[in-house]
GROMACS .gro file of C-alpha atoms in nm:
model
  119
    1MET     CA    1  -6.823   8.532 -16.873
    2PRO     CA    2  -6.517   8.363 -16.713
    3THR     CA    3  -6.174   8.521 -16.759
    4VAL     CA    4  -5.814   8.401 -16.778
    5ARG     CA    5  -5.527   8.599 -16.624
    6VAL     CA    6  -5.259   8.687 -16.877
    7GLY     CA    7  -5.050   8.908 -16.655
    8PRO     CA    8  -5.071   9.130 -16.348
    9GLY     CA    9  -5.408   9.297 -16.356
   10ASN     CA   10  -5.489   9.174 -16.708
   11ALA     CA   11  -5.758   8.922 -16.787
   12LEU     CA   12  -5.908   8.798 -17.111
   13PRO     CA   13  -6.266   8.680 -17.142
   14VAL     CA   14  -6.303   8.312 -17.226
   15PRO     CA   15  -6.620   8.197 -17.401
   16GLU     CA   16  -6.808   7.923 -17.223
   17PHE     CA   17  -6.865   7.596 -17.401
   18GLU     CA   18  -7.095   7.329 -17.275
   19TRP     CA   19  -7.045   6.977 -17.399
   20GLY     CA   20  -7.372   6.825 -17.508
   21THR     CA   21  -7.435   6.452 -17.496
   22GLU     CA   22  -7.390   6.422 -17.873
   23ASP     CA   23  -7.052   6.601 -17.852
   24ARG     CA   24  -6.926   6.365 -17.581
   25VAL     CA   25  -7.043   6.058 -17.773
   26ALA     CA   26  -6.883   6.178 -18.097
   27LEU     CA   27  -6.557   6.265 -17.919
   28SER     CA   28  -6.546   5.930 -17.738
   29GLN     CA   29  -6.599   5.748 -18.069
   30ILE     CA   30  -6.318   5.945 -18.235
   31VAL     CA   31  -6.080   5.881 -17.945
   32GLY     CA   32  -6.175   5.511 -17.945
   33LEU     CA   33  -6.114   5.477 -18.318
   34VAL     CA   34  -5.777   5.655 -18.307
   35ALA     CA   35  -5.661   5.460 -17.999
   36GLY     CA   36  -5.778   5.133 -18.150
   37PHE     CA   37  -5.598   5.205 -18.476
   38GLY     CA   38  -5.272   5.281 -18.295
   39THR     CA   39  -5.270   4.980 -18.068
   40THR     CA   40  -5.395   4.744 -18.337
   41PHE     CA   41  -5.130   4.827 -18.591
   42ALA     CA   42  -4.841   4.871 -18.345
   43ALA     CA   43  -4.730   4.512 -18.413
   44LEU     CA   44  -4.750   4.545 -18.791
   45PRO     CA   45  -4.396   4.688 -18.842
   46ASP     CA   46  -4.243   4.379 -18.675
   47LEU     CA   47  -4.446   4.148 -18.897
   48ILE     CA   48  -4.353   4.340 -19.212
   49ALA     CA   49  -3.984   4.345 -19.115
   50MET     CA   50  -3.986   3.970 -19.051
   51LEU     CA   51  -4.155   3.903 -19.386
   52ARG     CA   52  -3.906   4.123 -19.572
   53ARG     CA   53  -3.603   3.966 -19.399
   54ARG     CA   54  -3.753   3.618 -19.420
   55SER     CA   55  -3.585   3.566 -19.086
   56THR     CA   56  -3.672   3.554 -18.715
   57LYS     CA   57  -3.366   3.762 -18.626
   58GLY     CA   58  -3.454   3.988 -18.334
   59MET     CA   59  -3.805   3.850 -18.300
   60ASN     CA   60  -3.970   3.672 -18.009
   61PRO     CA   61  -4.323   3.535 -18.057
   62ARG     CA   62  -4.403   3.545 -17.685
   63MET     CA   63  -4.516   3.908 -17.685
   64ALA     CA   64  -4.744   3.863 -17.988
   65GLY     CA   65  -4.884   3.540 -17.842
   66ILE     CA   66  -4.962   3.691 -17.504
   67THR     CA   67  -5.105   4.008 -17.655
   68GLY     CA   68  -5.319   3.810 -17.899
   69THR     CA   69  -5.455   3.596 -17.618
   70PHE     CA   70  -5.570   3.897 -17.419
   71GLN     CA   71  -5.706   4.067 -17.730
   72ILE     CA   72  -5.941   3.772 -17.766
   73LEU     CA   73  -6.072   3.863 -17.420
   74TRP     CA   74  -6.111   4.225 -17.540
   75VAL     CA   75  -6.324   4.097 -17.830
   76GLY     CA   76  -6.547   3.919 -17.578
   77TYR     CA   77  -6.564   4.232 -17.364
   78GLY     CA   78  -6.654   4.442 -17.666
   79LEU     CA   79  -6.935   4.203 -17.748
   80LEU     CA   80  -7.064   4.215 -17.390
   81ILE     CA   81  -7.077   4.595 -17.380
   82GLY     CA   82  -7.190   4.629 -17.742
   83SER     CA   83  -6.890   4.833 -17.857
   84ASN     CA   84  -6.829   4.788 -18.227
   85SER     CA   85  -6.496   4.972 -18.217
   86VAL     CA   86  -6.358   4.753 -17.937
   87VAL     CA   87  -6.463   4.438 -18.125
   88MET     CA   88  -6.340   4.557 -18.466
   89TRP     CA   89  -5.994   4.673 -18.360
   90ASN     CA   90  -5.927   4.371 -18.145
   91VAL     CA   91  -6.035   4.122 -18.412
   92ILE     CA   92  -5.790   4.290 -18.652
   93ALA     CA   93  -5.520   4.287 -18.383
   94VAL     CA   94  -5.575   3.916 -18.315
   95VAL     CA   95  -5.527   3.847 -18.687
   96VAL     CA   96  -5.207   4.057 -18.701
   97ASN     CA   97  -5.067   3.881 -18.394
   98PHE     CA   98  -5.165   3.539 -18.530
   99PHE     CA   99  -4.975   3.609 -18.852
  100THR     CA  100  -4.675   3.737 -18.653
  101VAL     CA  101  -4.656   3.416 -18.447
  102ALA     CA  102  -4.720   3.196 -18.752
  103ALA     CA  103  -4.452   3.375 -18.957
  104PHE     CA  104  -4.207   3.342 -18.668
  105PHE     CA  105  -4.250   2.965 -18.646
  106TYR     CA  106  -4.244   2.926 -19.023
  107PHE     CA  107  -3.916   3.117 -19.061
  108ARG     CA  108  -3.764   2.950 -18.755
  109HIS     CA  109  -3.840   2.612 -18.911
  110GLU     CA  110  -3.679   2.727 -19.236
  111GLU     CA  111  -3.371   2.853 -19.050
  112ARG     CA  112  -3.329   2.526 -18.859
  113ALA     CA  113  -3.388   2.299 -19.158
  114PRO     CA  114  -3.072   2.125 -19.276
  115THR     CA  115  -2.934   2.271 -19.594
  116ASP     CA  116  -2.894   2.046 -19.894
  117VAL     CA  117  -2.518   2.027 -19.940
  118ARG     CA  118  -2.390   1.837 -20.242
  119HIS     CA  119  -2.025   1.751 -20.286
   0.00000   0.00000   0.00000
């Protein structure tokens, strides 16, 4: 049994663990789902803030547009390799980014529209 040094002359036995194929597959699926969730919903706070403010203040649609464009490529890649998690998370991310860009242009149009002033 392998050991780990914990001080001069002291060692503790460490149990061996062998990763089976099923363990690696399950772990890779869990990591993929968690990573996909994080990157997919990273843009959601900006969208929610813009919707609450009903303003484009502090927002730039360029990042969401560029990210959404490349996420479409990730969807294609996921289809090519047969990865449901890659496809699923990137489809959701494309939708979130689409709504972010659409909301930006909608609110920008509202902000630039002339106000109806009556004297």
